[in-house]
Short mmCIF file of C-alpha atoms and ligand atoms in Angstrom, two decimals:
data_model
loop_
_atom_site.label_atom_id
_atom_site.label_comp_id
_atom_site.label_asym_id
_atom_site.label_seq_id
_atom_site.Cartn_x
_atom_site.Cartn_y
_atom_site.Cartn_z
CA MET A 299 -54.99 -77.60 113.71
CA SER A 300 -56.18 -78.72 110.77
CA HIS A 301 -55.83 -82.58 111.30
CA PRO A 302 -55.06 -82.94 115.17
CA LYS A 303 -52.72 -85.80 116.02
CA ILE A 304 -54.18 -87.62 119.31
CA LEU A 305 -52.27 -90.05 121.68
CA VAL A 306 -54.73 -92.61 122.37
CA THR A 307 -53.09 -94.79 124.97
CA GLY A 308 -55.15 -98.42 125.42
CA GLY A 309 -56.19 -97.55 121.82
CA ALA A 310 -56.23 -101.17 120.98
CA GLY A 311 -58.48 -102.00 123.61
CA PHE A 312 -62.43 -102.30 123.84
CA ILE A 313 -63.44 -98.66 124.16
CA GLY A 314 -59.89 -97.33 122.75
CA SER A 315 -60.43 -99.05 119.31
CA HIS A 316 -64.08 -97.43 118.86
CA VAL A 317 -62.75 -94.24 119.94
CA CYS A 318 -60.09 -94.41 117.11
CA VAL A 319 -63.04 -94.93 114.66
CA THR A 320 -64.89 -91.98 115.84
CA LEU A 321 -61.66 -89.56 115.67
CA ILE A 322 -60.66 -90.89 112.22
CA GLU A 323 -64.30 -90.28 111.18
CA ALA A 324 -64.24 -86.88 112.59
CA GLY A 325 -60.81 -86.04 110.46
CA LEU A 326 -58.27 -86.44 113.48
CA ARG A 327 -55.40 -88.66 113.40
CA PRO A 328 -54.98 -90.84 116.44
CA VAL A 329 -51.86 -92.75 117.20
CA VAL A 330 -52.04 -95.84 119.91
CA LEU A 331 -49.81 -96.39 122.57
CA ASP A 332 -50.35 -99.90 124.11
CA THR A 333 -48.72 -102.65 125.67
CA LEU A 334 -51.44 -104.89 124.14
CA VAL A 335 -51.47 -106.81 127.75
CA ASN A 336 -55.21 -106.95 127.21
CA SER A 337 -55.75 -106.48 123.54
CA ASP A 338 -55.15 -107.46 120.17
CA PRO A 339 -53.35 -105.24 117.42
CA ARG A 340 -55.66 -106.83 114.75
CA SER A 341 -58.26 -104.44 116.34
CA LEU A 342 -56.49 -101.59 114.95
CA GLN A 343 -56.92 -103.69 111.07
CA ARG A 344 -60.65 -103.52 111.82
CA VAL A 345 -60.47 -99.69 112.37
CA ALA A 346 -59.11 -99.81 108.79
CA ASN A 347 -61.62 -101.99 107.51
CA ILE A 348 -64.32 -99.48 108.91
CA THR A 349 -62.68 -96.18 108.00
CA GLY A 350 -59.91 -96.77 105.71
CA VAL A 351 -57.09 -95.56 107.87
CA GLU A 352 -55.18 -97.87 110.47
CA PRO A 353 -54.13 -96.16 113.47
CA PRO A 354 -50.19 -96.00 114.13
CA LEU A 355 -49.31 -98.57 116.92
CA VAL A 356 -46.36 -97.59 119.30
CA ARG A 357 -45.86 -100.77 121.55
CA GLY A 358 -45.01 -99.32 124.76
CA ASP A 359 -45.92 -98.78 128.37
CA VAL A 360 -47.49 -95.86 129.80
CA ARG A 361 -45.14 -96.21 132.97
CA ASP A 362 -42.13 -95.80 130.48
CA ALA A 363 -40.89 -92.28 130.26
CA VAL A 364 -38.32 -92.78 127.60
CA ALA A 365 -41.02 -94.44 125.30
CA LEU A 366 -43.34 -91.57 125.79
CA ASP A 367 -40.82 -88.92 125.44
CA ARG A 368 -39.99 -90.84 121.99
CA ALA A 369 -43.70 -90.77 120.96
CA PHE A 370 -44.22 -87.25 121.64
CA ALA A 371 -40.94 -86.04 119.99
CA GLU A 372 -41.64 -88.19 116.80
CA HIS A 373 -45.33 -87.29 116.67
CA GLY A 374 -45.95 -83.98 117.86
CA PHE A 375 -49.16 -84.61 119.46
CA ASP A 376 -52.00 -81.92 119.83
CA ALA A 377 -54.03 -83.92 122.88
CA VAL A 378 -54.06 -86.93 124.63
CA MET A 379 -56.74 -89.47 125.47
CA HIS A 380 -55.71 -91.65 128.28
CA LEU A 381 -57.42 -95.11 128.31
CA ALA A 382 -54.50 -97.39 129.20
CA GLY A 383 -55.25 -99.14 132.30
CA LEU A 384 -56.11 -102.28 134.31
CA LYS A 385 -60.13 -102.64 134.99
CA ALA A 386 -61.00 -105.95 136.42
CA VAL A 387 -62.56 -104.99 139.80
CA GLY A 388 -61.69 -108.76 141.42
CA GLN A 389 -57.79 -108.76 140.24
CA SER A 390 -57.44 -105.16 141.53
CA VAL A 391 -58.09 -106.55 145.31
CA SER A 392 -55.66 -109.63 144.81
CA ASP A 393 -53.00 -107.27 143.01
CA SER A 394 -53.76 -103.94 144.49
CA ILE A 395 -50.19 -102.72 143.94
CA GLY A 396 -50.13 -103.79 140.42
CA TYR A 397 -53.35 -101.76 139.76
CA TYR A 398 -51.92 -98.72 141.56
CA ASP A 399 -48.69 -98.97 139.38
CA VAL A 400 -50.59 -99.10 136.01
CA ASN A 401 -53.26 -96.86 136.75
CA VAL A 402 -51.90 -94.32 138.97
CA ALA A 403 -47.89 -94.41 138.34
CA GLY A 404 -48.95 -94.55 134.57
CA SER A 405 -51.05 -91.66 134.78
CA LEU A 406 -48.36 -89.88 136.70
CA ALA A 407 -45.81 -90.53 134.01
CA LEU A 408 -48.22 -89.79 131.25
CA ILE A 409 -48.79 -86.27 132.70
CA ARG A 410 -45.15 -85.61 133.33
CA ALA A 411 -44.24 -86.47 129.75
CA MET A 412 -46.98 -84.25 128.46
CA GLU A 413 -45.70 -81.55 130.66
CA ARG A 414 -42.33 -82.06 129.07
CA ALA A 415 -43.65 -81.91 125.60
CA GLY A 416 -45.89 -79.09 126.35
CA VAL A 417 -49.01 -80.87 125.75
CA ARG A 418 -51.69 -80.01 128.45
CA THR A 419 -55.18 -81.27 127.03
CA LEU A 420 -56.23 -84.48 128.31
CA ILE A 421 -59.23 -86.83 128.46
CA PHE A 422 -59.01 -89.34 130.85
CA SER A 423 -61.17 -92.72 131.14
CA SER A 424 -62.62 -92.76 134.76
CA SER A 425 -65.29 -94.80 136.08
CA ALA A 426 -68.45 -94.83 137.80
CA THR A 427 -66.78 -97.12 140.32
CA VAL A 428 -65.32 -93.99 141.89
CA TYR A 429 -68.88 -93.32 143.67
CA GLY A 430 -69.27 -96.66 145.48
CA ASP A 431 -72.14 -98.66 145.98
CA ASN A 432 -74.17 -96.81 148.18
CA GLN A 433 -75.25 -93.63 146.08
CA HIS A 434 -78.66 -92.04 145.55
CA SER A 435 -79.31 -92.55 142.04
CA PRO A 436 -79.45 -90.82 139.29
CA ILE A 437 -75.88 -90.10 140.51
CA ARG A 438 -74.58 -86.69 140.15
CA GLU A 439 -71.07 -85.70 139.77
CA SER A 440 -70.99 -83.81 142.98
CA ALA A 441 -71.55 -87.02 144.95
CA THR A 442 -68.68 -87.90 147.13
CA TYR A 443 -65.90 -90.47 146.41
CA ALA A 444 -66.73 -93.70 147.84
CA ALA A 445 -65.11 -96.24 145.98
CA VAL A 446 -65.18 -99.58 147.70
CA ASN A 447 -62.68 -101.30 145.96
CA PRO A 448 -58.85 -100.65 144.77
CA TYR A 449 -59.58 -100.34 141.06
CA GLY A 450 -62.14 -97.53 141.91
CA ARG A 451 -59.52 -95.95 144.04
CA THR A 452 -57.00 -95.86 141.35
CA LYS A 453 -59.46 -93.63 139.46
CA GLU A 454 -60.33 -91.47 142.29
CA MET A 455 -56.71 -90.79 142.64
CA VAL A 456 -56.04 -89.68 139.02
CA GLU A 457 -59.06 -87.75 139.23
CA ARG A 458 -57.72 -85.70 142.31
CA MET A 459 -54.41 -85.57 140.74
CA ALA A 460 -55.94 -83.94 137.56
CA ALA A 461 -58.03 -81.43 140.08
CA ASP A 462 -54.69 -80.48 141.89
CA LEU A 463 -53.01 -79.74 138.55
CA THR A 464 -55.43 -77.67 137.00
CA ARG A 465 -56.00 -75.84 140.08
CA ALA A 466 -52.24 -74.98 140.29
CA ASP A 467 -51.41 -74.57 136.57
CA GLN A 468 -54.19 -72.70 134.20
CA ARG A 469 -52.64 -74.00 131.11
CA TRP A 470 -53.86 -77.43 131.69
CA GLY A 471 -57.42 -78.50 130.36
CA ILE A 472 -58.68 -82.11 131.33
CA ALA A 473 -61.69 -83.76 131.27
CA CYS A 474 -62.40 -86.68 133.40
CA LEU A 475 -65.05 -89.00 132.07
CA ARG A 476 -67.04 -91.11 134.16
CA PHE A 477 -68.03 -94.22 132.30
CA PHE A 478 -71.12 -96.23 133.45
CA ASN A 479 -71.25 -99.57 131.71
CA PRO A 480 -70.04 -99.50 128.47
CA ILE A 481 -71.27 -102.39 126.07
CA GLY A 482 -72.13 -103.24 122.55
CA ALA A 483 -69.99 -103.18 119.56
CA HIS A 484 -69.46 -101.21 116.19
CA GLU A 485 -72.62 -101.41 114.15
CA SER A 486 -70.52 -103.13 111.32
CA GLY A 487 -70.01 -106.23 113.24
CA LEU A 488 -66.23 -105.79 112.64
CA LEU A 489 -65.18 -104.19 116.02
CA GLY A 490 -66.16 -105.27 119.62
CA GLU A 491 -65.34 -106.79 122.78
CA HIS A 492 -63.30 -109.68 122.87
CA PRO A 493 -62.22 -110.42 126.59
CA HIS A 494 -58.99 -112.62 127.34
CA GLY A 495 -60.47 -115.35 129.52
CA PRO A 496 -63.92 -115.66 130.97
CA PRO A 497 -65.82 -112.47 130.73
CA ASP A 498 -66.07 -110.14 133.70
CA ASN A 499 -68.90 -108.38 132.48
CA LEU A 500 -72.38 -109.21 131.96
CA LEU A 501 -72.97 -108.62 128.23
CA PRO A 502 -69.78 -110.46 126.82
CA TYR A 503 -71.05 -113.42 128.96
CA VAL A 504 -74.35 -113.38 127.56
CA ALA A 505 -73.18 -113.07 123.99
CA GLN A 506 -70.84 -116.13 124.55
CA VAL A 507 -74.06 -118.19 126.05
CA ALA A 508 -75.92 -117.15 123.10
CA VAL A 509 -73.61 -118.40 120.62
CA GLY A 510 -72.99 -121.94 122.33
CA GLY A 511 -69.69 -121.21 123.88
CA ARG A 512 -71.01 -121.39 127.46
CA GLY A 513 -74.08 -123.19 128.94
CA HIS A 514 -75.86 -120.65 130.83
CA VAL A 515 -75.65 -117.27 132.60
CA VAL A 516 -75.62 -116.93 136.29
CA VAL A 517 -77.42 -113.87 137.57
CA HIS A 518 -76.02 -112.88 140.97
CA GLY A 519 -79.11 -112.17 143.17
CA ASP A 520 -82.82 -111.82 142.28
CA ASP A 521 -83.65 -110.62 145.90
CA TYR A 522 -82.44 -107.19 145.53
CA GLU A 523 -84.72 -104.32 145.83
CA THR A 524 -85.32 -103.37 142.34
CA PRO A 525 -88.59 -103.95 140.22
CA ASP A 526 -87.61 -107.82 139.38
CA GLY A 527 -85.32 -108.26 141.95
CA THR A 528 -81.95 -108.26 139.81
CA GLY A 529 -79.25 -105.57 139.99
CA VAL A 530 -79.85 -102.54 137.68
CA ARG A 531 -77.17 -100.67 135.96
CA ASP A 532 -76.60 -97.74 133.44
CA TYR A 533 -75.45 -99.55 130.15
CA VAL A 534 -74.32 -97.12 127.61
CA HIS A 535 -72.98 -97.99 124.06
CA VAL A 536 -69.61 -98.01 123.44
CA MET A 537 -69.79 -95.83 120.38
CA ASP A 538 -71.96 -93.57 122.35
CA VAL A 539 -68.99 -93.30 124.84
CA ALA A 540 -66.65 -92.74 121.99
CA GLU A 541 -68.55 -89.77 120.73
CA GLY A 542 -68.44 -88.24 124.16
CA HIS A 543 -64.58 -88.85 123.97
CA LEU A 544 -64.88 -86.69 120.86
CA ALA A 545 -67.37 -84.01 122.66
CA ALA A 546 -64.89 -84.06 125.49
CA LEU A 547 -61.96 -83.50 123.37
CA ARG A 548 -63.59 -80.30 121.83
CA TYR A 549 -64.47 -78.89 124.81
CA ALA A 550 -61.18 -79.56 126.59
CA ALA A 551 -59.30 -78.08 123.58
CA THR A 552 -61.11 -74.60 124.15
CA HIS A 553 -61.52 -74.63 127.83
CA ARG A 554 -58.72 -74.88 130.51
CA GLY A 555 -59.37 -76.21 134.02
CA LEU A 556 -60.97 -79.39 134.98
CA LEU A 557 -64.28 -81.05 133.61
CA THR A 558 -65.85 -84.15 135.07
CA VAL A 559 -68.71 -85.71 133.76
CA ASN A 560 -70.77 -88.90 133.60
CA LEU A 561 -71.04 -90.88 130.51
CA GLY A 562 -74.08 -92.94 130.91
CA THR A 563 -77.61 -93.03 129.59
CA GLY A 564 -79.61 -91.81 132.55
CA ARG A 565 -81.53 -95.01 132.66
CA GLY A 566 -81.15 -98.02 134.64
CA ALA A 567 -81.77 -101.69 133.05
CA SER A 568 -81.70 -104.76 135.34
CA VAL A 569 -80.00 -107.93 134.40
CA LEU A 570 -83.21 -109.66 133.47
CA GLU A 571 -84.27 -106.67 131.10
CA VAL A 572 -80.58 -107.10 129.51
CA ILE A 573 -81.09 -110.95 128.99
CA ALA A 574 -84.48 -110.18 127.55
CA ALA A 575 -83.26 -107.59 125.21
CA PHE A 576 -80.26 -109.96 123.69
CA GLU A 577 -82.86 -112.79 123.44
CA ARG A 578 -84.76 -110.42 120.95
CA ALA A 579 -81.53 -109.24 119.39
CA ALA A 580 -80.22 -112.93 119.00
CA GLY A 581 -83.73 -114.59 118.38
CA ARG A 582 -83.03 -117.38 120.78
CA GLU A 583 -83.45 -118.27 124.58
CA ILE A 584 -80.52 -117.58 126.92
CA PRO A 585 -80.44 -120.24 129.73
CA VAL A 586 -80.25 -118.43 133.14
CA HIS A 587 -79.20 -119.76 136.62
CA ILE A 588 -80.06 -117.81 139.63
CA GLY A 589 -76.89 -117.44 141.85
CA PRO A 590 -76.53 -115.92 145.44
CA ARG A 591 -75.75 -112.16 145.59
CA ARG A 592 -71.80 -111.17 144.98
CA PRO A 593 -70.30 -109.27 148.17
CA GLY A 594 -70.00 -105.75 147.19
CA ASP A 595 -72.72 -105.18 144.58
CA ALA A 596 -75.15 -102.29 144.71
CA ALA A 597 -78.87 -103.00 143.85
CA ALA A 598 -79.17 -100.27 141.41
CA TYR A 599 -77.40 -97.24 140.23
CA TRP A 600 -77.40 -94.68 137.17
CA ALA A 601 -75.96 -91.60 136.01
CA ASP A 602 -77.54 -87.98 136.02
CA VAL A 603 -76.69 -86.92 132.31
CA GLN A 604 -77.50 -83.46 132.64
CA HIS A 605 -73.94 -81.98 133.01
CA ALA A 606 -72.82 -83.83 130.14
CA ARG A 607 -75.83 -82.35 127.94
CA ASP A 608 -75.20 -78.73 129.40
CA ARG A 609 -71.23 -78.66 129.00
CA LEU A 610 -70.66 -81.08 126.14
CA GLY A 611 -73.61 -81.09 124.28
CA TRP A 612 -73.55 -84.99 124.27
CA ARG A 613 -76.21 -87.51 125.11
CA ALA A 614 -76.22 -91.20 124.64
CA ARG A 615 -78.37 -91.71 121.22
CA ARG A 616 -78.53 -95.74 121.23
CA ASN A 617 -81.12 -97.58 123.42
CA LEU A 618 -80.70 -101.23 125.03
CA ASP A 619 -81.90 -103.17 121.82
CA GLN A 620 -79.38 -101.38 119.72
CA MET A 621 -76.69 -102.30 122.29
CA CYS A 622 -77.63 -105.80 122.20
CA ALA A 623 -77.95 -106.17 118.45
CA ASP A 624 -74.48 -104.64 117.95
CA CYS A 625 -73.10 -106.80 120.21
CA TRP A 626 -74.63 -109.95 118.69
CA ARG A 627 -73.81 -108.84 115.10
CA TRP A 628 -70.21 -108.74 116.64
CA GLN A 629 -70.29 -112.03 118.20
CA LEU A 630 -72.06 -114.20 115.54
CA ALA A 631 -69.58 -113.03 112.91
CA ASN A 632 -66.57 -113.21 115.21
CA PRO A 633 -67.06 -116.00 117.85
CA ARG A 634 -63.19 -116.29 118.40
CA GLY A 635 -62.84 -112.58 118.60
CA PHE A 636 -59.97 -111.27 116.38
CA ASP A 637 -58.41 -114.78 116.16
CA ASP A 638 -61.41 -115.99 113.98
CA PRO A 639 -62.04 -114.60 110.88
CA SER A 640 -60.83 -112.20 108.05
CA PRO A 641 -62.99 -109.07 107.49
CA GLU A 642 -64.27 -111.01 104.24
CA LEU A 643 -65.07 -114.10 106.24
CA THR A 644 -66.89 -111.96 108.81
CA ALA A 645 -69.21 -109.96 105.90
CA LYS A 646 -70.10 -113.47 104.75
CA ARG A 647 -71.25 -114.66 107.78
CA LEU A 648 -73.07 -111.36 108.64
CA ALA A 649 -74.86 -111.68 105.22
CA ALA A 650 -75.66 -115.27 105.91
CA ALA A 651 -77.32 -114.45 109.24
N1 LIG B 27 -65.38 -101.37 130.05
C1 LIG B 27 -65.72 -100.95 131.15
O1 LIG B 27 -66.64 -101.16 131.81
C2 LIG B 27 -65.15 -99.55 131.54
C3 LIG B 27 -65.83 -98.88 132.79
C4 LIG B 27 -65.18 -97.69 133.08
C5 LIG B 27 -63.99 -97.36 133.00
N2 LIG B 27 -63.40 -98.02 132.00
C6 LIG B 27 -61.85 -97.37 131.87
O2 LIG B 27 -61.64 -97.17 130.39
C7 LIG B 27 -60.46 -97.58 129.89
C8 LIG B 27 -60.69 -98.53 128.79
O3 LIG B 27 -61.19 -99.78 129.13
P1 LIG B 27 -61.51 -101.07 128.26
O4 LIG B 27 -62.77 -101.58 128.67
O5 LIG B 27 -61.35 -100.52 126.80
O6 LIG B 27 -60.20 -101.83 128.43
P2 LIG B 27 -59.43 -102.81 127.87
O7 LIG B 27 -58.70 -103.57 128.70
O8 LIG B 27 -60.02 -103.60 126.53
O9 LIG B 27 -58.48 -101.68 127.34
C9 LIG B 27 -57.31 -100.99 128.10
C10 LIG B 27 -55.92 -100.95 127.26
O10 LIG B 27 -54.87 -100.60 127.78
C11 LIG B 27 -53.59 -101.42 127.52
N3 LIG B 27 -52.97 -101.41 128.54
C12 LIG B 27 -53.11 -101.95 129.88
N4 LIG B 27 -51.95 -101.44 130.98
C13 LIG B 27 -50.98 -100.65 130.10
C14 LIG B 27 -49.79 -99.98 130.20
N5 LIG B 27 -49.16 -100.03 131.35
N6 LIG B 27 -49.46 -99.40 129.18
C15 LIG B 27 -50.02 -99.34 127.82
N7 LIG B 27 -51.23 -99.78 127.45
C16 LIG B 27 -51.90 -100.56 128.60
C17 LIG B 27 -54.52 -102.90 127.42
O11 LIG B 27 -53.71 -103.51 126.55
C18 LIG B 27 -55.67 -102.50 126.72
O12 LIG B 27 -55.51 -102.28 125.32
C19 LIG B 27 -59.96 -98.28 131.17
O13 LIG B 27 -59.14 -97.14 131.70
C20 LIG B 27 -60.80 -98.52 132.06
O14 LIG B 27 -60.40 -98.41 133.49
C21 LIG B 27 -63.76 -99.20 131.45
#
């Protein structure tokens, strides 16, 4: 395999587009399959602005067997990275069947298509939500499944499917990557996260407040048993997560069976620490309102990252200041995301900042 071709489902999305950058820079050829339900195809033009190569886009659904067979026949993939899915925890409660359909039935359809095409190397985007909210940190991969919402249970179900499959058929090599809290953006300022509607996650929200698009950040609870009372999470730079995908692919291409690893930094940061880091990056104050706790939020959790180091030789290299600086650069240059400027205008705004 000189320049392996990799199917990246969900490759136009936040993490998938950064994965494409890392794959191209490593000499691989990603092909994206995405419905664009939560992304913008211009993210792939930005991948081209960074790398010089625009990954081909197959506009299609992972649940669509015909579209999958066509893509496998046309491209002759060597491996698959499966990032397509729905990820809003709250929405997974109100539309659980929709989530099982896309996340579980979609993964099943993809695995069946891979089987038909004889492609048996898969990297799956799982999540720390499979651990639930009551584990001892640092959380090891051997912790019991205890997801507290349908989103987390969809990830658990796909992981279990992968475990059963690799047990029954030794030709498969699958890596399940449990992401903690991916944030940040590509350091160029050309590629980042642009949520449709109000952001679900802390950092895009903080970034929108910093740029003036929203008035203040609501901190959900400051009476947890943590050093400053606010929730503690393991934030990990999206480019570190992307590099984790490449390391997992290299591993899975040469090892059959199942590997399950955490992708985190191994250290927790509180909400107030993140806001302070963002204030340093942006050089401006972020107004904060303290609100009540949200039901189901854990006080604190972070990853045990030893397994990823031992098996993949991977560890997160970027710290919280860099995550915030990169996120700020992206937000400043692209306040309206991909709707906004041309890459030339983005470059001008960055030069002026
Ligand atoms: N961002 C996080 O905090 C986080 C944390 C843990 C795990 N994950 C997982 O990582 C993966 C990528 O997350 P992201 O943050 O880049 O989200 P994202 O929404 O930006 O990307 C997901 C992509 O999948 C596409 N998609 C959705 N349904 C599809 C379908 N049926 N067929 C084809 N494409 C479809 C969307 O259009 C989008 O481009 C998801 O599986 C998510 O569950 C994300």
